[in-house]
Each structure stands twice: as C-alpha cells, then as structure tokens.
XYZ file of C-alpha atoms in Angstrom:
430
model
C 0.000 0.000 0.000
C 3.262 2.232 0.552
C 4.166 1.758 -3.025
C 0.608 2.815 -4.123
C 0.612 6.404 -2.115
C 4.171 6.845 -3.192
C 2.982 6.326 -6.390
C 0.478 8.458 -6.303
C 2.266 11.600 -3.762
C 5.096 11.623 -7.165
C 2.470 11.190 -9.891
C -0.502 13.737 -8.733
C 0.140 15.777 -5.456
C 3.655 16.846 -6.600
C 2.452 18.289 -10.204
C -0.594 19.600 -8.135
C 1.655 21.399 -5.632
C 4.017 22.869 -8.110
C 1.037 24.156 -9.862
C -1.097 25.407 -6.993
C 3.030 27.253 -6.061
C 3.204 29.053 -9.636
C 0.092 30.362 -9.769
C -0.052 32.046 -6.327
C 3.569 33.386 -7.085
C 1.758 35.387 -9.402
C -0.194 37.263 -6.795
C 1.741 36.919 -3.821
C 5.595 38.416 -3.011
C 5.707 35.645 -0.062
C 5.186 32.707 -2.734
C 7.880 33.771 -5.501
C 10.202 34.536 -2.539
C 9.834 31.059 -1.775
C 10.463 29.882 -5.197
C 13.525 32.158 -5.623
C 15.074 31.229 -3.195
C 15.428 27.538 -4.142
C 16.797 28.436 -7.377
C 19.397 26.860 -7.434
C 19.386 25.466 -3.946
C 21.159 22.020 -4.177
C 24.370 23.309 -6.165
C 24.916 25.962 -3.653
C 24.176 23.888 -0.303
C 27.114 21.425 -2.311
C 29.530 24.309 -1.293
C 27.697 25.268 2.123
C 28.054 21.644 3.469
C 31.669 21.278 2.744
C 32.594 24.096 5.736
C 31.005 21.552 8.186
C 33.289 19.168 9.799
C 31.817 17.629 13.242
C 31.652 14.217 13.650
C 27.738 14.051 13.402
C 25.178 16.412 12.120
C 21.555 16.858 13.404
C 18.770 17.853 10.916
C 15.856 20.221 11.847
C 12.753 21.609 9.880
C 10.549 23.754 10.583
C 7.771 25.341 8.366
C 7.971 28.637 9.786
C 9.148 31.181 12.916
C 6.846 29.899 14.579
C 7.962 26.367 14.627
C 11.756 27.420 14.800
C 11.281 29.236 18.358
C 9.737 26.011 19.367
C 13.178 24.082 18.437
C 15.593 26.319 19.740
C 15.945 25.142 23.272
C 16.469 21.378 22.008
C 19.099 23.231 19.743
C 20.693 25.207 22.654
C 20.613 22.044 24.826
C 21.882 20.006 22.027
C 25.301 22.391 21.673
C 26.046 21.567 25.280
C 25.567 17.857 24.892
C 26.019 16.843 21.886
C 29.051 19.397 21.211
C 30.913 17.097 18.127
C 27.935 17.647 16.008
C 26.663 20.176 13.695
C 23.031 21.401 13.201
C 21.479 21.905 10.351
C 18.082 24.101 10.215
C 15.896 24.302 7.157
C 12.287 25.943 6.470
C 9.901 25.738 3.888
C 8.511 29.588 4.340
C 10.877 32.441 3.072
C 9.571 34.480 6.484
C 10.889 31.933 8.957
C 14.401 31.825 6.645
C 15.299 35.484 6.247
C 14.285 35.651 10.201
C 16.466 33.052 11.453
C 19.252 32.931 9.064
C 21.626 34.613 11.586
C 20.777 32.503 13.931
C 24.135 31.573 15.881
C 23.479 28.142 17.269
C 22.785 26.406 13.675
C 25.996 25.438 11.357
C 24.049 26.013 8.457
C 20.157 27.713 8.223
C 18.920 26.986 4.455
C 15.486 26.305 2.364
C 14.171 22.771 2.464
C 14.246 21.973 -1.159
C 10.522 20.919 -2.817
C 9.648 17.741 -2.062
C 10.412 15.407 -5.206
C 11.824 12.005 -4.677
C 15.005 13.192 -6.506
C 15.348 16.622 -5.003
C 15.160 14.209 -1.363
C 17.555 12.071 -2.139
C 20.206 14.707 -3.245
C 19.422 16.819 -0.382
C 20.057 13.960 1.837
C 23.287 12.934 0.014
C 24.759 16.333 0.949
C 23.394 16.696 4.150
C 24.149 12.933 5.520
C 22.007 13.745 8.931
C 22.208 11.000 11.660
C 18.803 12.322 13.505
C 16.195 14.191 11.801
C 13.946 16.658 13.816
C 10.960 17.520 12.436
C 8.832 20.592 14.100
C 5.189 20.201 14.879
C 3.241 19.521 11.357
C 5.610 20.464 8.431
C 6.215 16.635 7.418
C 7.155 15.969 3.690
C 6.783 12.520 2.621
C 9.480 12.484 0.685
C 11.932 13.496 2.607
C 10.761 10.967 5.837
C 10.247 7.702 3.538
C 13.784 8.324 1.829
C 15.289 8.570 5.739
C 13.574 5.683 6.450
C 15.590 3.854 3.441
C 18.570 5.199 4.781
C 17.700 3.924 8.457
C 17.811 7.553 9.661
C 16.332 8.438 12.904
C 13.657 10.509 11.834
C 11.242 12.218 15.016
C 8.279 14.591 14.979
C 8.983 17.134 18.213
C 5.990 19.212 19.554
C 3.755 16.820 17.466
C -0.113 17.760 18.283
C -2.923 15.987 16.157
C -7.109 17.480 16.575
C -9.446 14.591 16.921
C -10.867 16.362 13.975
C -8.260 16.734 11.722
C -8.642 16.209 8.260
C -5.525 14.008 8.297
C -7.813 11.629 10.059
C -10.306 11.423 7.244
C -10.677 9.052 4.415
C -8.053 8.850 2.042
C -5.936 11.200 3.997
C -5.736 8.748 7.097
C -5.020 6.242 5.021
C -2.222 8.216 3.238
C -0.787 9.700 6.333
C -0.424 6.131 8.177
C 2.327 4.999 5.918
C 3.995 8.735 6.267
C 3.622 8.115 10.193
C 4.794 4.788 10.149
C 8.024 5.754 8.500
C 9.018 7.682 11.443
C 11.135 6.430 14.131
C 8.952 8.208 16.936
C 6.458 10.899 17.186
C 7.298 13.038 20.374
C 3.596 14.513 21.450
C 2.600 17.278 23.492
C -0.011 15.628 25.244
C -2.165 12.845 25.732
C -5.007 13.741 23.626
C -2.525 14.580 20.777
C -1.266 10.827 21.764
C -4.766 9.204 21.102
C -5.206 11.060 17.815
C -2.065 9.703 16.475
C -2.923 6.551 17.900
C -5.968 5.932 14.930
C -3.292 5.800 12.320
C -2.471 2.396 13.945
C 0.972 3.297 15.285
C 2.250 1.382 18.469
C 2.640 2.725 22.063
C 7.018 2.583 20.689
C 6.035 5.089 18.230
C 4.367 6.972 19.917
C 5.951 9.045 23.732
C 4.214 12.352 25.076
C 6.931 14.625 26.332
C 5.371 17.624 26.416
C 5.880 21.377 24.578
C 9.122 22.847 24.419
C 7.288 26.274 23.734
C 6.885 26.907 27.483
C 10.689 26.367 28.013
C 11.364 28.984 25.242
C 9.152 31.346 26.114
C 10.449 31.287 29.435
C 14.340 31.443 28.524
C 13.180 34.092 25.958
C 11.443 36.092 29.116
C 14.608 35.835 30.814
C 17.264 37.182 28.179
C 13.910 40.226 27.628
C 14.082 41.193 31.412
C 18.173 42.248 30.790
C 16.494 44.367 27.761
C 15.186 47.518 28.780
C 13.874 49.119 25.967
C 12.048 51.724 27.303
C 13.165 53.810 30.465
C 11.718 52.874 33.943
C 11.060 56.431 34.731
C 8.811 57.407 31.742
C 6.345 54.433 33.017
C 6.320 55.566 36.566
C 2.517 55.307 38.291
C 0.973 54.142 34.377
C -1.390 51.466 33.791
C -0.199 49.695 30.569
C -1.807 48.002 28.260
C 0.488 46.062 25.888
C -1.023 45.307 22.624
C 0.827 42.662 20.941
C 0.567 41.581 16.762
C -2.098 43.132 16.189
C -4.633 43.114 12.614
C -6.705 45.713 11.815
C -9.578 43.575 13.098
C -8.061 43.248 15.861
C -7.566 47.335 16.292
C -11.336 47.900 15.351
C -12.136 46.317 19.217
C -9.181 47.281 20.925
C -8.718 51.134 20.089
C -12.338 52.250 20.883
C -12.711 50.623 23.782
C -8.814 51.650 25.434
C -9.849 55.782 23.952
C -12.918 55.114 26.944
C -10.438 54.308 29.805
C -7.816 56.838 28.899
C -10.419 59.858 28.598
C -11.331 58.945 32.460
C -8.119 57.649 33.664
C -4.714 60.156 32.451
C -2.413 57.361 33.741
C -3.651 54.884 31.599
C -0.849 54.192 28.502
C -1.215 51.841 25.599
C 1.628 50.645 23.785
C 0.615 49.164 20.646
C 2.749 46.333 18.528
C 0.951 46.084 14.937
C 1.925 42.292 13.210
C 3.504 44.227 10.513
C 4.482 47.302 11.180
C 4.921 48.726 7.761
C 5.159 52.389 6.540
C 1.358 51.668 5.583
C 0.452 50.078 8.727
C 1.401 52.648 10.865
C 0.168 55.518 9.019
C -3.157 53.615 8.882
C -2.879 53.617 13.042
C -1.682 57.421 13.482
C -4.641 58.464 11.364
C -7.416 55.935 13.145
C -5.291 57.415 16.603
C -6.113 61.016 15.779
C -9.652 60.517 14.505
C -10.333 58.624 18.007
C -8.904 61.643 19.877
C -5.246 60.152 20.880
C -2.264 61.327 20.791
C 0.275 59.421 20.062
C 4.194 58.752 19.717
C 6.445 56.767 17.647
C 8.569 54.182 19.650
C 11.534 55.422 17.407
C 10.539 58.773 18.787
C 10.191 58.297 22.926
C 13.398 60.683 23.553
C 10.600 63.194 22.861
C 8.361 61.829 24.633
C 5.597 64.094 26.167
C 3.118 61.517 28.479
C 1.269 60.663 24.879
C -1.497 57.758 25.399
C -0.179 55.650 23.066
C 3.309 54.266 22.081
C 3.365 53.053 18.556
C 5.983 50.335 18.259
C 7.646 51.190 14.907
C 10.298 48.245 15.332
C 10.597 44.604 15.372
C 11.778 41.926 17.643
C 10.856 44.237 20.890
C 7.825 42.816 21.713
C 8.875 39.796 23.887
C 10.531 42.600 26.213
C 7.727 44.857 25.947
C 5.177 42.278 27.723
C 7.610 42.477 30.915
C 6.300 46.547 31.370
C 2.330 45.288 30.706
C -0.287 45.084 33.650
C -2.696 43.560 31.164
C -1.913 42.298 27.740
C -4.015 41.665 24.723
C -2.722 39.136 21.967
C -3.671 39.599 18.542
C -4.764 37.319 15.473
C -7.466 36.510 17.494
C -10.283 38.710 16.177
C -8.877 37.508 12.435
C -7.232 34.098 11.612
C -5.926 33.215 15.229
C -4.362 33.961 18.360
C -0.998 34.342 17.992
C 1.551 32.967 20.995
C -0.523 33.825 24.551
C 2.158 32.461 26.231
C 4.723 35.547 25.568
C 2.660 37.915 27.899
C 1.931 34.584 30.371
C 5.353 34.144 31.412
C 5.370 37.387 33.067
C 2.328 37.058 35.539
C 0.003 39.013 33.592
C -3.726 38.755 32.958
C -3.750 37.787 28.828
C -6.523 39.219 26.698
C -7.714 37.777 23.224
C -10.682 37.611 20.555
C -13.329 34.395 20.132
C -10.539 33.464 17.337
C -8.344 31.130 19.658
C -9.207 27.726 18.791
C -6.136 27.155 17.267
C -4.204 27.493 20.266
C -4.243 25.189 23.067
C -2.587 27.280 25.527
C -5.714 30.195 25.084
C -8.024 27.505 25.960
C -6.009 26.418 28.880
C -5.497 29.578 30.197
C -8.976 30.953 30.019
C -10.283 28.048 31.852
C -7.563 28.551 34.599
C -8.925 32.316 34.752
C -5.224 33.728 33.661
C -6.895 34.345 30.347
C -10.148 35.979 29.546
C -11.631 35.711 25.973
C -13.950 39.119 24.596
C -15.556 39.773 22.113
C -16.350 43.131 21.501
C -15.759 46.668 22.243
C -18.021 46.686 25.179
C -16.663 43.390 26.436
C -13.399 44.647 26.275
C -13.647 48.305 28.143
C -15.262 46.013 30.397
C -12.720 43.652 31.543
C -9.878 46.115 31.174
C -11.305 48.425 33.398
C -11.615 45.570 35.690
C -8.204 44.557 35.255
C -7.161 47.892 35.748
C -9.003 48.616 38.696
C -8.681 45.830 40.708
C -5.025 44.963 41.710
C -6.107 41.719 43.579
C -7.910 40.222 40.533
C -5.266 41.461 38.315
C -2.661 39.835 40.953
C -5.100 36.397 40.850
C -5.291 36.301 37.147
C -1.577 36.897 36.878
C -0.673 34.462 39.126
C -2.714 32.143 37.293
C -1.026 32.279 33.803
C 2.594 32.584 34.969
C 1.621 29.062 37.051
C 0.414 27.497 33.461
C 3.940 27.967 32.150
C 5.418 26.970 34.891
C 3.789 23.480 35.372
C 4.393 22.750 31.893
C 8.183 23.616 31.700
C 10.989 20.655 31.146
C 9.677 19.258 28.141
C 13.124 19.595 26.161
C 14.843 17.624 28.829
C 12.695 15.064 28.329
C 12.990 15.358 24.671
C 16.705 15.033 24.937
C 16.253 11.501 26.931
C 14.739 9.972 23.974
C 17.019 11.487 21.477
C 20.671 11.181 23.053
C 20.441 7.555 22.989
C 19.503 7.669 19.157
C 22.833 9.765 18.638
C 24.860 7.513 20.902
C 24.550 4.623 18.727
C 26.157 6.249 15.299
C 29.663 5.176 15.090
C-alpha cells in the first residue's frame, strides 16, 4: 500500500503542488520569494556543506518562525551535549528563513528543497544527517520515507494531532499512516494529541508524550527580555499599561475604541501598541485611526521626545517579547482575524492575557482561560469592560496573573525530556 501512495504523492500531489506554487507566485511576493530562493538550492548547499566538519550532524525543519522558536531550546541544549555535532536548520517559508538565518546556534540555516523524490535524495546525500527533527506539522513525505531507506532516525517534536483533523479522514488517514509509520517516533505534546495519532495504527514505541518545548522557550526568551530595557523605567512611573501585541486591523477595530474610553477617564492609563507588521502603511493607517479617536500618540523610534502621549506606537521589530515584561494587562492579537498568535509571551510574566473568540487554534488560550489567567472578549463593550476591571482591581489582576505565569510553569521541562529519547539515538552512530 506504501508503493501505491508513493505512487500516487510523485504522480498527482507533486504536479498539483508545483502548480497550486506558480500560480499564487503570481499574486503573492511571499510565494515567488519562496520559489527564488530555491533556485538553485542544491548546487549551492554542495559548497555550504563542505565548511562543516563535526563528527555528526543533526537535521531540523521547521515550516515557519513559529515552529523554529519552538526548536531552539532542544538546539541550545543540544550544543552543550552533543558538542561534536553540527546542526542543520531548514524551512519551507521564506519568512521563517530570512528571520532566522543569523541565527548563531545552527551550522548552516537553508530552504528545504521541494519535495520530489530526486530533489530528497540529493538533499540527503549532501546533508548525511544522523537524527532528523521535524517541528510540529511540516512533514514531507518524501523526505521521511527516503530517511527511512537510509535507516535515519527521523522524530516529529511538539507533534499535536485534533481529533478532527482532516488528516484523520478518508483517504488522507489512510495516506498519512504509511507517512507516520516511517518515522522512528512521534514526540507529542499531550495525551489527547497521543490518542489522535494513535488511529493511524501506530504502536505505544512510536508513539511518547513529552510535552511542549514552547513553554521552556518562552520562558528562557522572558529571561534574556528582562536584561532588555527598551524603554526607560522612569517614563512608566505610576501608568497602567496596556500592551497590545501583533495586532490586525480587526483586531484594532475592538481594541482602540474601547482603550480611547479608559484613557479619557483615567490620564495614567498608557497603551503601547505592537501592529503584526508594522509597515510604513500600517502605521500611518494607526496614526490616522489614533487622531480621529482623539489620541495622541508617539512613535517608539521617537520616545526621547516623549511628552506623556497615550499611546506608544511600536515602529520596530523583535521588541515585543521585552515589551510584555512593562504590561499590567496584555491583549494578543490574530485573534479577532485568523488566530491567536503565541498567549504564552505575555503569560510568562504574571500578567492577565486578553484575546478575541478566534483562539481555537491554540491550546494554551483555551487552557489559560479556563484557569482564569486568560479571559476571551468579544467586543468593544466586552473589552472596556474587563480592562477596566483589570485595571481597577489589583487583587484580581494579581489572581489572574498568578494564574497564567503558574500554566507555564507546570508545563516547563519538556526539552529535557525530549533530549532523553534522542541522546540515545545519537549515541549509537559510530
């Protein structure tokens, strides 16, 4: 049955893919980015790979940023124990690359190349891995079933499966099984992910819940933040802040309104707001939407002129992480649009975490609403509401901070335990 899903992966998803790629390159930068930058790919990772010389390499992928900060503290743990290897990082999204491609832990940071049988094997001739890491759900068949030939250990870390997934669903399951059962392990987060992955008929050796490794990142991430200190002590002395984090203009359209209420009755009140892309567009969209509400407002570029404005408008990236640590109440964005993005950042520091009804995709919002560190709205009203609460109230704000920073912190250690299933894996290569 192997043969026949092989068969037809090569013969009709492929061509499909490569189709589905060209045409959206034609209407999205993202998409020919991607293709660009695999021009070419194999001859010039020929040259990259010479430069590395350890005595055994470690393969991981991710799909995105996203999946990456969930791998680095294997990868920093892996440099102090497994010191006589190199580590290879590779990503199918040109976002996640051109982010991480300084990265100082990995040996070499490249594309994956597209998934063809041949384009596998080459890239797998060059790169020679003796462990293969795979991140959460960017699994290419190719790639896994020609490391399974080669008898390379080959894991899934962070792997989480819905009990409604359409992976589970005829032909998919059926398709996905023999993917699956190529692997040497699949390293869940939890036990429900553990039963989904279960129906594809893959033993209790194949399957190990360790846990997430995002709640050790985020935490070693809030540590190296609290050394940051991007905006001076004294110019937040006796505010209330409200740290608005990746926000979407859908997101804005609840948010703004509703924070313009509390700062017309409370002049402490200060808002420092962290759009998802803060382009030249994006943030003369917010100044203008700013004004018409009534707020003045200040450039983060701008804060040695700073003159107790309302609002902060983050004009930089990679600041946000440290920003959280200054918040008494945070609100995560994504989640009036496509989905919450990482509620977990503003957790770590013992702070009440705000979101839309758009937080399905993430476990942790779930989890931390029900614990009562989290509280979902969903709608202007909903929202002046529970800030001013938040705001008001130091002891719920203290309980419902006290609540998320405990989530993170009873879910920490899952890259140790990661790191006891793969060690022994490395230990037998000669």
């Amino acid at each position: 049955m192997q043969r026949f899903w092989m068969m037809v992966y090569n013969v009709v998803a492929i061509p499909g893919f490569w189709l589905f790629f060209r045409i959206g390159a034609l209407f999205r930068a993202k998409v020919r980015r991607g293709i660009e930058g695999r021009k070419g790919l194999l001859d010039r990772l020929e040259g990259e790979i010479r430069h590395l010389k350890r005595k055994r390499r470690i393969w991981f992928h991710s799909s995105s940023l996203g999946e990456f900060e969930q791998a680095k503290p294997i990868i920093a743990a892996l440099r102090k124990s497994a010191t006589d290897a190199d580590i290879i990082v590779t990503f199918f999204s040109p976002s996640g690359y051109e982010h991480a491609r300084n990265y100082k832990l990995a040996d070499l940071i490249t594309y994956i190349p597209f998934d063809t049988a041949a384009n596998a094997k080459r890239f797998l001739d060059l790169a020679r891995p003796d462990a293969a890491i795979m991140v959460r759900y960017d699994i290419w068949p190719n790639h896994i079933w020609e490391l399974a030939r080669r008898k390379v250990p080959a894991l899934i870390a962070n792997a989480t499966l819905r009990a409604s997934s359409m992976r589970l669903r005829w032909p998919f399951r059926s398709f996905h099984r023999h993917v699956y059962a190529s692997l040497t392990s699949i390293l869940a987060v939890s036990d429900h992910d553990l039963e989904s992955f279960r129906r594809f008929g893959l033993t209790d050796t194949e399957l190990t819940v360790v846990g997430e490794t995002r709640y050790d990142q985020v935490l070693q991430r809030s540590e190296e933040a609290r050394t940051r200190h991007v905006i001076p002590r004294p110019l937040l002395h006796r505010r209330r802040v409200f740290v608005v984090g990746s926000s979407w203009e859908e997101d804005e359209d609840v948010v703004l309104p509703a924070f313009r209420r509390i700062a017309r009755t409370d002049p402490q009140a200060l808002m420092i707001l962290v759009p998802h892309e803060p382009t030249v567009e994006t943030l003369e969209r917010l100044e203008v939407r700013l004004t018409y509400l009534g707020m003045r407002t200040i450039r983060f570029s701008d804060l040695n002129d700073y003159q107790h404005e309302p609002v902060i408008l983050v004009d930089s990236v990679g600041i946000l992480v440290p920003l959280y640590q200054y918040a008494h109440v945070a609100f995560v964005g994504g989640s009036f649009r496509q989905g919450v993005h990482n509620v977990l950042e503003p957790a770590v520091y013992g702070i009440p975490v705000l979101y839309g009804p758009k937080h399905e995709n993430s476990r942790e919002a779930i989890e931390l609403a029900s614990r009562g560190g989290g509280f979902v709205i969903r709608d202007e009203k909903e929202c002046l509401r529970t800030l001013d609460r938040l705001f008001t109230n130091k002891k719920l704000r203290e309980r419902a901070g006290a609540r998320s920073m405990a989530l993170v912190q009873e879910n920490i250690g899952a890259t140790e335990r990661f790191l006891e299933y793969l060690l022994p894996l490395l230990n037998r290569v000669p």
